[in-house]
Amino acid sequence: LIEHGGTQARAVGQIAFPKSGQAYTVGLTGAPGAGKSTLTAGVVATLRATGDEVAVLAVDPTSPFTGGAILGDRVRMQEHALDSGVFIRSMATRGHLGGLALATPEAIRLLDATGFPWVLVETVGVGQVEVEVAGAADTTVVVVNPGWGDAVQASKAGLLEVADVFVINKADRAGVDETRLDLEHMLDLASSSDTDWRPPIVASVASTGDGVGDVVAAVGDHRQWLEAGGRLEAKRAGRRRAELGAVLTERLTERVRALEGGVALAQAEEAVAARRVDPWAAADELLASLD
Ligand SMILES: Nc1nc2c(ncn2[C@@H]2O[C@H](COP(=O)(O)OP(=O)(O)OP(=O)(O)O)[C@@H](O)[C@H]2O)c(=O)[nH]1
Ligand SMILES: [Mg+2]
């Protein structure tokens, strides 16, 4: 329902909101094929070993009626398919007007409200919305691979800013040290103060499970840091504020969209085309007519 958006999604959201706020959310993002799903499966296994239940949202930005990625995720997370303590959903927006940016927080809240103590969100770190979605977690894990340039690509994609933990996955390949140096260097340039959190850099081989425990430990360290001094609550409050802004914009866009095909808009277009009115004045008039 949430993927489709509309009034039913709202009804679900209204029930979920007051029951939410307990789950810890972890975003995992990085370039296509970096090993996010494999790593996520490993993280799920580690968390399950403590007895905690885990929900995974694999956000698929590529297709509104998603195809390939779902199959891939199912295969990579197959070991958890029969575990009733694990919920895995590959999510596409289908019809939600606000797109992934608005649908994902609602989906996370629902999973939170149903009692999962952990919600993991995997997105491909290409595109502003996907990075934004992954960054809107309590802890964001950015996955890169060894080799010159991968860290630079991550930086260009805006992943540096959202990273709380860096993982150099596929550490069975050459170039781990170079990538670590690249990341350290970029963190040096970006660091603003000594009291800020400096993202740790962890190496892993997700396909064998090596280092996955270190990734979970680094997430735990960041969580502890956030929970000290009320940082976690402040971060979540900031997120809700940003969400309000996005919802407002979306609601206004919906109302403007409702003008399409109507007489008022056609007349305004005609007036602007004929130079009788300037575009700003025409827009103000149309907006006033919405009320
Ligand atoms: N050598 C090696 N291969 C790995 C490692 N981790 C994952 N892989 C392989 O890399 C490929 C991609 O892994 P995925 O987990 O699907 O990567 P992803 O980032 O989720 O990919 P997308 O969701 O398609 O962007 C698969 O064939 C994995 O088996 C690793 O640590 N070392
Ligand atoms: Mg994947």
PDB file of C-alpha atoms in Angstrom, residues 18-270:
ATOM      1  CA  PRO A  18       2.669   6.708  16.952  1.00  0.00           C
ATOM      2  CA  LYS A  19       3.978   3.135  17.284  1.00  0.00           C
ATOM      3  CA  SER A  20       7.311   3.907  15.631  1.00  0.00           C
ATOM      4  CA  GLY A  21      10.569   5.231  17.053  1.00  0.00           C
ATOM      5  CA  GLN A  22      12.042   2.053  18.524  1.00  0.00           C
ATOM      6  CA  ALA A  23      13.880   0.546  15.529  1.00  0.00           C
ATOM      7  CA  TYR A  24      17.492   1.359  14.720  1.00  0.00           C
ATOM      8  CA  THR A  25      17.921   2.026  10.994  1.00  0.00           C
ATOM      9  CA  VAL A  26      21.048   1.297   9.004  1.00  0.00           C
ATOM     10  CA  GLY A  27      21.467   2.462   5.394  1.00  0.00           C
ATOM     11  CA  LEU A  28      23.851   0.573   3.128  1.00  0.00           C
ATOM     12  CA  THR A  29      24.819   2.260  -0.099  1.00  0.00           C
ATOM     13  CA  GLY A  30      27.531   2.246  -2.728  1.00  0.00           C
ATOM     14  CA  ALA A  31      28.175   1.710  -6.408  1.00  0.00           C
ATOM     15  CA  PRO A  32      26.299  -0.992  -8.352  1.00  0.00           C
ATOM     16  CA  GLY A  33      27.795  -4.407  -7.644  1.00  0.00           C
ATOM     17  CA  ALA A  34      29.934  -3.232  -4.695  1.00  0.00           C
ATOM     18  CA  GLY A  35      28.570  -6.108  -2.632  1.00  0.00           C
ATOM     19  CA  LYS A  36      25.830  -4.327  -0.686  1.00  0.00           C
ATOM     20  CA  SER A  37      23.328  -7.206  -0.773  1.00  0.00           C
ATOM     21  CA  THR A  38      25.957  -9.792   0.124  1.00  0.00           C
ATOM     22  CA  LEU A  39      27.130  -7.610   2.995  1.00  0.00           C
ATOM     23  CA  THR A  40      23.555  -6.963   4.096  1.00  0.00           C
ATOM     24  CA  ALA A  41      22.944 -10.721   4.227  1.00  0.00           C
ATOM     25  CA  GLY A  42      26.042 -11.069   6.406  1.00  0.00           C
ATOM     26  CA  VAL A  43      24.932  -8.256   8.699  1.00  0.00           C
ATOM     27  CA  VAL A  44      21.503  -9.893   8.991  1.00  0.00           C
ATOM     28  CA  ALA A  45      23.142 -13.179  10.000  1.00  0.00           C
ATOM     29  CA  THR A  46      25.265 -11.445  12.642  1.00  0.00           C
ATOM     30  CA  LEU A  47      22.284  -9.585  14.091  1.00  0.00           C
ATOM     31  CA  ARG A  48      20.095 -12.693  14.038  1.00  0.00           C
ATOM     32  CA  ALA A  49      22.714 -14.524  16.065  1.00  0.00           C
ATOM     33  CA  THR A  50      21.855 -12.162  18.930  1.00  0.00           C
ATOM     34  CA  GLY A  51      18.211 -13.163  18.627  1.00  0.00           C
ATOM     35  CA  ASP A  52      17.069  -9.822  17.220  1.00  0.00           C
ATOM     36  CA  GLU A  53      14.628  -9.776  14.328  1.00  0.00           C
ATOM     37  CA  VAL A  54      15.675  -7.838  11.225  1.00  0.00           C
ATOM     38  CA  ALA A  55      13.829  -6.148   8.377  1.00  0.00           C
ATOM     39  CA  VAL A  56      15.536  -5.354   5.074  1.00  0.00           C
ATOM     40  CA  LEU A  57      14.298  -2.876   2.498  1.00  0.00           C
ATOM     41  CA  ALA A  58      16.146  -3.145  -0.800  1.00  0.00           C
ATOM     42  CA  VAL A  59      15.227   0.058  -2.578  1.00  0.00           C
ATOM     43  CA  ASP A  60      15.164  -0.381  -6.321  1.00  0.00           C
ATOM     44  CA  PRO A  61      15.378   2.899  -8.159  1.00  0.00           C
ATOM     45  CA  THR A  62      15.695   1.507 -11.654  1.00  0.00           C
ATOM     46  CA  SER A  63      12.212   0.420 -12.531  1.00  0.00           C
ATOM     47  CA  PRO A  64       8.704   1.273 -11.416  1.00  0.00           C
ATOM     48  CA  PHE A  65       7.799  -2.398 -11.931  1.00  0.00           C
ATOM     49  CA  THR A  66      11.130  -3.668 -10.758  1.00  0.00           C
ATOM     50  CA  GLY A  67      12.698  -6.620 -12.500  1.00  0.00           C
ATOM     51  CA  GLY A  68      16.245  -7.866 -12.119  1.00  0.00           C
ATOM     52  CA  ALA A  69      17.303  -6.538  -8.763  1.00  0.00           C
ATOM     53  CA  ILE A  70      14.593  -8.373  -6.836  1.00  0.00           C
ATOM     54  CA  LEU A  71      15.739 -11.692  -8.199  1.00  0.00           C
ATOM     55  CA  GLY A  72      19.375 -10.897  -7.410  1.00  0.00           C
ATOM     56  CA  ASP A  73      18.537  -9.843  -3.852  1.00  0.00           C
ATOM     57  CA  ARG A  74      16.457 -12.957  -3.271  1.00  0.00           C
ATOM     58  CA  VAL A  75      19.329 -15.140  -4.356  1.00  0.00           C
ATOM     59  CA  ARG A  76      21.889 -13.326  -2.228  1.00  0.00           C
ATOM     60  CA  MET A  77      19.681 -13.264   0.822  1.00  0.00           C
ATOM     61  CA  GLN A  78      18.362 -16.770   0.235  1.00  0.00           C
ATOM     62  CA  GLU A  79      19.839 -18.132   3.439  1.00  0.00           C
ATOM     63  CA  HIS A  80      17.370 -15.938   5.323  1.00  0.00           C
ATOM     64  CA  ALA A  81      14.337 -16.708   3.158  1.00  0.00           C
ATOM     65  CA  LEU A  82      12.948 -19.327   5.540  1.00  0.00           C
ATOM     66  CA  ASP A  83      13.786 -17.434   8.720  1.00  0.00           C
ATOM     67  CA  SER A  84      10.560 -16.005  10.160  1.00  0.00           C
ATOM     68  CA  GLY A  85      12.646 -13.463  12.094  1.00  0.00           C
ATOM     69  CA  VAL A  86      13.765 -11.805   8.860  1.00  0.00           C
ATOM     70  CA  PHE A  87      11.596  -9.717   6.553  1.00  0.00           C
ATOM     71  CA  ILE A  88      13.020  -8.786   3.149  1.00  0.00           C
ATOM     72  CA  ARG A  89      11.271  -6.511   0.695  1.00  0.00           C
ATOM     73  CA  SER A  90      12.585  -5.162  -2.583  1.00  0.00           C
ATOM     74  CA  MET A  91      10.794  -1.878  -2.855  1.00  0.00           C
ATOM     75  CA  ALA A  92       9.910   0.161  -5.888  1.00  0.00           C
ATOM     76  CA  THR A  93       7.616   3.139  -5.776  1.00  0.00           C
ATOM     77  CA  ARG A  94       5.072   1.950  -8.355  1.00  0.00           C
ATOM     78  CA  GLY A  95       2.679   4.857  -7.913  1.00  0.00           C
ATOM     79  CA  HIS A  96       3.741   6.868  -4.892  1.00  0.00           C
ATOM     80  CA  LEU A  97       3.767  10.460  -6.114  1.00  0.00           C
ATOM     81  CA  GLY A  98       6.550  11.554  -3.802  1.00  0.00           C
ATOM     82  CA  GLY A  99       8.774   8.819  -5.176  1.00  0.00           C
ATOM     83  CA  LEU A 100      11.354   6.932  -3.170  1.00  0.00           C
ATOM     84  CA  ALA A 101      12.271   9.933  -1.060  1.00  0.00           C
ATOM     85  CA  LEU A 102       8.811  10.019   0.533  1.00  0.00           C
ATOM     86  CA  ALA A 103       7.810   6.362   0.295  1.00  0.00           C
ATOM     87  CA  THR A 104      10.912   4.954   1.976  1.00  0.00           C
ATOM     88  CA  PRO A 105      10.578   6.768   5.331  1.00  0.00           C
ATOM     89  CA  GLU A 106       6.950   5.626   5.476  1.00  0.00           C
ATOM     90  CA  ALA A 107       7.964   2.026   4.766  1.00  0.00           C
ATOM     91  CA  ILE A 108      10.686   2.215   7.432  1.00  0.00           C
ATOM     92  CA  ARG A 109       8.182   3.575   9.967  1.00  0.00           C
ATOM     93  CA  LEU A 110       5.812   0.703   9.245  1.00  0.00           C
ATOM     94  CA  LEU A 111       8.524  -1.915   9.799  1.00  0.00           C
ATOM     95  CA  ASP A 112       9.585  -0.030  12.923  1.00  0.00           C
ATOM     96  CA  ALA A 113       5.998   0.026  14.203  1.00  0.00           C
ATOM     97  CA  THR A 114       5.581  -3.718  13.688  1.00  0.00           C
ATOM     98  CA  GLY A 115       8.397  -4.254  16.168  1.00  0.00           C
ATOM     99  CA  PHE A 116      11.585  -4.959  14.225  1.00  0.00           C
ATOM    100  CA  PRO A 117      14.483  -3.640  16.314  1.00  0.00           C
ATOM    101  CA  TRP A 118      16.621  -3.342  13.146  1.00  0.00           C
ATOM    102  CA  VAL A 119      15.666  -1.969   9.744  1.00  0.00           C
ATOM    103  CA  LEU A 120      18.363  -2.197   7.067  1.00  0.00           C
ATOM    104  CA  VAL A 121      17.939  -0.159   3.886  1.00  0.00           C
ATOM    105  CA  GLU A 122      20.000  -0.962   0.792  1.00  0.00           C
ATOM    106  CA  THR A 123      20.131   1.548  -2.045  1.00  0.00           C
ATOM    107  CA  VAL A 124      22.432   1.915  -5.030  1.00  0.00           C
ATOM    108  CA  GLY A 125      24.456   5.054  -4.377  1.00  0.00           C
ATOM    109  CA  VAL A 126      23.908   6.699  -7.718  1.00  0.00           C
ATOM    110  CA  GLY A 127      21.568   9.632  -8.021  1.00  0.00           C
ATOM    111  CA  GLN A 128      20.670  12.279  -5.524  1.00  0.00           C
ATOM    112  CA  VAL A 129      17.474  10.645  -4.290  1.00  0.00           C
ATOM    113  CA  GLU A 130      19.113   7.277  -3.656  1.00  0.00           C
ATOM    114  CA  VAL A 131      21.966   8.847  -1.715  1.00  0.00           C
ATOM    115  CA  GLU A 132      19.424  10.898   0.233  1.00  0.00           C
ATOM    116  CA  VAL A 133      17.408   7.784   1.078  1.00  0.00           C
ATOM    117  CA  ALA A 134      20.475   5.913   2.322  1.00  0.00           C
ATOM    118  CA  GLY A 135      21.649   8.969   4.243  1.00  0.00           C
ATOM    119  CA  ALA A 136      18.327   9.176   6.060  1.00  0.00           C
ATOM    120  CA  ALA A 137      19.283   6.320   8.402  1.00  0.00           C
ATOM    121  CA  ASP A 138      20.616   6.388  11.950  1.00  0.00           C
ATOM    122  CA  THR A 139      23.877   4.913  10.683  1.00  0.00           C
ATOM    123  CA  THR A 140      24.852   5.011   7.007  1.00  0.00           C
ATOM    124  CA  VAL A 141      27.358   2.483   5.708  1.00  0.00           C
ATOM    125  CA  VAL A 142      29.079   3.370   2.434  1.00  0.00           C
ATOM    126  CA  VAL A 143      30.487   0.384   0.575  1.00  0.00           C
ATOM    127  CA  VAL A 144      33.403   0.870  -1.818  1.00  0.00           C
ATOM    128  CA  ASN A 145      35.729  -1.601  -3.519  1.00  0.00           C
ATOM    129  CA  PRO A 146      39.522  -1.719  -3.623  1.00  0.00           C
ATOM    130  CA  GLY A 147      41.314   0.046  -6.428  1.00  0.00           C
ATOM    131  CA  TRP A 148      42.319   3.516  -7.387  1.00  0.00           C
ATOM    132  CA  GLY A 149      39.482   5.894  -7.945  1.00  0.00           C
ATOM    133  CA  ASP A 150      36.684   4.086  -6.172  1.00  0.00           C
ATOM    134  CA  ALA A 151      36.861   6.411  -3.197  1.00  0.00           C
ATOM    135  CA  VAL A 152      36.939   9.395  -5.528  1.00  0.00           C
ATOM    136  CA  GLN A 153      33.838   8.114  -7.331  1.00  0.00           C
ATOM    137  CA  ALA A 154      32.088   7.739  -3.988  1.00  0.00           C
ATOM    138  CA  SER A 155      33.010  11.310  -3.155  1.00  0.00           C
ATOM    139  CA  LYS A 156      31.663  12.589  -6.461  1.00  0.00           C
ATOM    140  CA  ALA A 157      28.393  10.764  -5.858  1.00  0.00           C
ATOM    141  CA  GLY A 158      27.989  12.651  -2.580  1.00  0.00           C
ATOM    142  CA  LEU A 159      28.543   9.524  -0.487  1.00  0.00           C
ATOM    143  CA  LEU A 160      31.310  11.035   1.600  1.00  0.00           C
ATOM    144  CA  GLU A 161      28.895  13.410   3.288  1.00  0.00           C
ATOM    145  CA  VAL A 162      26.442  10.711   4.324  1.00  0.00           C
ATOM    146  CA  ALA A 163      28.971   8.090   5.455  1.00  0.00           C
ATOM    147  CA  ASP A 164      29.145   7.127   9.127  1.00  0.00           C
ATOM    148  CA  VAL A 165      31.091   3.951   8.381  1.00  0.00           C
ATOM    149  CA  PHE A 166      33.175   3.083   5.323  1.00  0.00           C
ATOM    150  CA  VAL A 167      33.495  -0.511   4.199  1.00  0.00           C
ATOM    151  CA  ILE A 168      36.111  -1.567   1.690  1.00  0.00           C
ATOM    152  CA  ASN A 169      34.398  -4.720   0.488  1.00  0.00           C
ATOM    153  CA  LYS A 170      35.980  -7.297  -1.830  1.00  0.00           C
ATOM    154  CA  ALA A 171      39.111  -6.935   0.297  1.00  0.00           C
ATOM    155  CA  ASP A 172      40.246 -10.205  -1.261  1.00  0.00           C
ATOM    156  CA  ARG A 173      41.243  -8.045  -4.239  1.00  0.00           C
ATOM    157  CA  ALA A 174      44.295  -5.836  -4.672  1.00  0.00           C
ATOM    158  CA  GLY A 175      44.270  -2.166  -3.755  1.00  0.00           C
ATOM    159  CA  VAL A 176      42.780  -2.159  -0.245  1.00  0.00           C
ATOM    160  CA  ASP A 177      45.599  -0.018   1.184  1.00  0.00           C
ATOM    161  CA  GLU A 178      45.387   2.561  -1.606  1.00  0.00           C
ATOM    162  CA  THR A 179      41.644   2.885  -1.142  1.00  0.00           C
ATOM    163  CA  ARG A 180      42.064   3.228   2.608  1.00  0.00           C
ATOM    164  CA  LEU A 181      44.628   6.022   2.070  1.00  0.00           C
ATOM    165  CA  ASP A 182      42.295   7.759  -0.383  1.00  0.00           C
ATOM    166  CA  LEU A 183      39.463   7.654   2.133  1.00  0.00           C
ATOM    167  CA  GLU A 184      41.672   8.833   5.024  1.00  0.00           C
ATOM    168  CA  HIS A 185      42.883  11.700   2.888  1.00  0.00           C
ATOM    169  CA  MET A 186      39.378  12.775   1.946  1.00  0.00           C
ATOM    170  CA  LEU A 187      38.254  12.517   5.561  1.00  0.00           C
ATOM    171  CA  ASP A 188      41.195  14.727   6.581  1.00  0.00           C
ATOM    172  CA  LEU A 189      40.077  17.363   4.109  1.00  0.00           C
ATOM    173  CA  ALA A 190      36.441  17.156   5.155  1.00  0.00           C
ATOM    174  CA  SER A 191      36.827  16.943   8.936  1.00  0.00           C
ATOM    175  CA  SER A 192      35.519  20.032  10.675  1.00  0.00           C
ATOM    176  CA  SER A 193      36.259  19.508  14.346  1.00  0.00           C
ATOM    177  CA  ASP A 194      37.820  17.051  16.775  1.00  0.00           C
ATOM    178  CA  THR A 195      34.528  16.339  18.473  1.00  0.00           C
ATOM    179  CA  ASP A 196      32.876  15.228  15.233  1.00  0.00           C
ATOM    180  CA  TRP A 197      32.448  11.563  14.454  1.00  0.00           C
ATOM    181  CA  ARG A 198      35.181  10.365  12.150  1.00  0.00           C
ATOM    182  CA  PRO A 199      33.885   7.452  10.042  1.00  0.00           C
ATOM    183  CA  PRO A 200      35.934   4.315  10.656  1.00  0.00           C
ATOM    184  CA  ILE A 201      37.161   2.361   7.633  1.00  0.00           C
ATOM    185  CA  VAL A 202      36.537  -1.371   7.784  1.00  0.00           C
ATOM    186  CA  ALA A 203      37.636  -4.024   5.294  1.00  0.00           C
ATOM    187  CA  SER A 204      35.428  -6.998   4.471  1.00  0.00           C
ATOM    188  CA  VAL A 205      35.014  -9.957   2.168  1.00  0.00           C
ATOM    189  CA  ALA A 206      31.254 -10.204   2.265  1.00  0.00           C
ATOM    190  CA  SER A 207      31.176 -13.326   0.109  1.00  0.00           C
ATOM    191  CA  THR A 208      33.071 -15.309   2.771  1.00  0.00           C
ATOM    192  CA  GLY A 209      31.873 -13.371   5.808  1.00  0.00           C
ATOM    193  CA  ASP A 210      35.336 -12.064   6.688  1.00  0.00           C
ATOM    194  CA  GLY A 211      35.146  -8.688   8.393  1.00  0.00           C
ATOM    195  CA  VAL A 212      31.338  -8.629   8.559  1.00  0.00           C
ATOM    196  CA  GLY A 213      31.576  -8.752  12.343  1.00  0.00           C
ATOM    197  CA  ASP A 214      33.802  -5.664  12.221  1.00  0.00           C
ATOM    198  CA  VAL A 215      31.195  -3.862  10.130  1.00  0.00           C
ATOM    199  CA  VAL A 216      28.499  -4.646  12.690  1.00  0.00           C
ATOM    200  CA  ALA A 217      30.853  -3.561  15.496  1.00  0.00           C
ATOM    201  CA  ALA A 218      31.532  -0.240  13.729  1.00  0.00           C
ATOM    202  CA  VAL A 219      27.786   0.328  13.375  1.00  0.00           C
ATOM    203  CA  GLY A 220      27.475  -0.406  17.097  1.00  0.00           C
ATOM    204  CA  ASP A 221      30.214   2.119  17.920  1.00  0.00           C
ATOM    205  CA  HIS A 222      28.468   4.806  15.888  1.00  0.00           C
ATOM    206  CA  ARG A 223      25.186   3.967  17.554  1.00  0.00           C
ATOM    207  CA  GLN A 224      26.768   4.359  20.988  1.00  0.00           C
ATOM    208  CA  TRP A 225      28.253   7.698  19.968  1.00  0.00           C
ATOM    209  CA  LEU A 226      24.856   8.896  18.720  1.00  0.00           C
ATOM    210  CA  GLU A 227      23.033   7.727  21.809  1.00  0.00           C
ATOM    211  CA  ALA A 228      25.425   9.627  24.044  1.00  0.00           C
ATOM    212  CA  GLY A 229      24.376  13.207  24.672  1.00  0.00           C
ATOM    213  CA  GLY A 230      21.092  13.007  22.810  1.00  0.00           C
ATOM    214  CA  ARG A 231      22.639  13.028  19.345  1.00  0.00           C
ATOM    215  CA  LEU A 232      20.404  10.236  18.065  1.00  0.00           C
ATOM    216  CA  GLU A 233      17.192  12.034  19.011  1.00  0.00           C
ATOM    217  CA  ALA A 234      18.504  15.253  17.446  1.00  0.00           C
ATOM    218  CA  LYS A 235      19.385  13.446  14.232  1.00  0.00           C
ATOM    219  CA  ARG A 236      15.955  11.825  14.032  1.00  0.00           C
ATOM    220  CA  ALA A 237      14.203  15.109  14.788  1.00  0.00           C
ATOM    221  CA  GLY A 238      16.151  16.780  11.976  1.00  0.00           C
ATOM    222  CA  ARG A 239      15.063  14.006   9.647  1.00  0.00           C
ATOM    223  CA  ARG A 240      11.401  14.471  10.511  1.00  0.00           C
ATOM    224  CA  ARG A 241      11.742  18.213   9.930  1.00  0.00           C
ATOM    225  CA  ALA A 242      13.261  17.604   6.496  1.00  0.00           C
ATOM    226  CA  GLU A 243      10.493  15.138   5.725  1.00  0.00           C
ATOM    227  CA  LEU A 244       7.873  17.761   6.541  1.00  0.00           C
ATOM    228  CA  GLY A 245       9.472  20.096   4.019  1.00  0.00           C
ATOM    229  CA  ALA A 246       9.495  17.391   1.358  1.00  0.00           C
ATOM    230  CA  VAL A 247       5.863  16.477   2.028  1.00  0.00           C
ATOM    231  CA  LEU A 248       4.806  20.126   1.820  1.00  0.00           C
ATOM    232  CA  THR A 249       6.524  20.502  -1.538  1.00  0.00           C
ATOM    233  CA  GLU A 250       4.893  17.297  -2.746  1.00  0.00           C
ATOM    234  CA  ARG A 251       1.435  18.370  -1.595  1.00  0.00           C
ATOM    235  CA  LEU A 252       1.789  21.693  -3.410  1.00  0.00           C
ATOM    236  CA  THR A 253       3.022  19.933  -6.535  1.00  0.00           C
ATOM    237  CA  GLU A 254      -0.044  17.694  -6.450  1.00  0.00           C
ATOM    238  CA  ARG A 255      -2.307  20.747  -6.339  1.00  0.00           C
ATOM    239  CA  VAL A 256      -0.471  22.370  -9.214  1.00  0.00           C
ATOM    240  CA  ARG A 257      -0.725  19.130 -11.179  1.00  0.00           C
ATOM    241  CA  ALA A 258      -4.478  19.264 -10.735  1.00  0.00           C
ATOM    242  CA  LEU A 259      -4.478  22.394 -12.895  1.00  0.00           C
ATOM    243  CA  GLU A 260      -3.272  20.420 -15.887  1.00  0.00           C
ATOM    244  CA  GLY A 261      -5.872  20.063 -18.612  1.00  0.00           C
ATOM    245  CA  GLY A 262      -8.031  22.753 -17.014  1.00  0.00           C
ATOM    246  CA  VAL A 263      -9.336  25.973 -18.521  1.00  0.00           C
ATOM    247  CA  ALA A 264      -7.513  28.261 -16.071  1.00  0.00           C
ATOM    248  CA  LEU A 265      -4.096  26.917 -17.001  1.00  0.00           C
ATOM    249  CA  ALA A 266      -4.899  26.966 -20.729  1.00  0.00           C
ATOM    250  CA  GLN A 267      -5.965  30.617 -20.482  1.00  0.00           C
ATOM    251  CA  ALA A 268      -2.875  31.553 -18.502  1.00  0.00           C
ATOM    252  CA  GLU A 269      -0.637  29.833 -21.050  1.00  0.00           C
ATOM    253  CA  GLU A 270      -2.403  31.684 -23.824  1.00  0.00           C
TER     254      GLU A 270
END
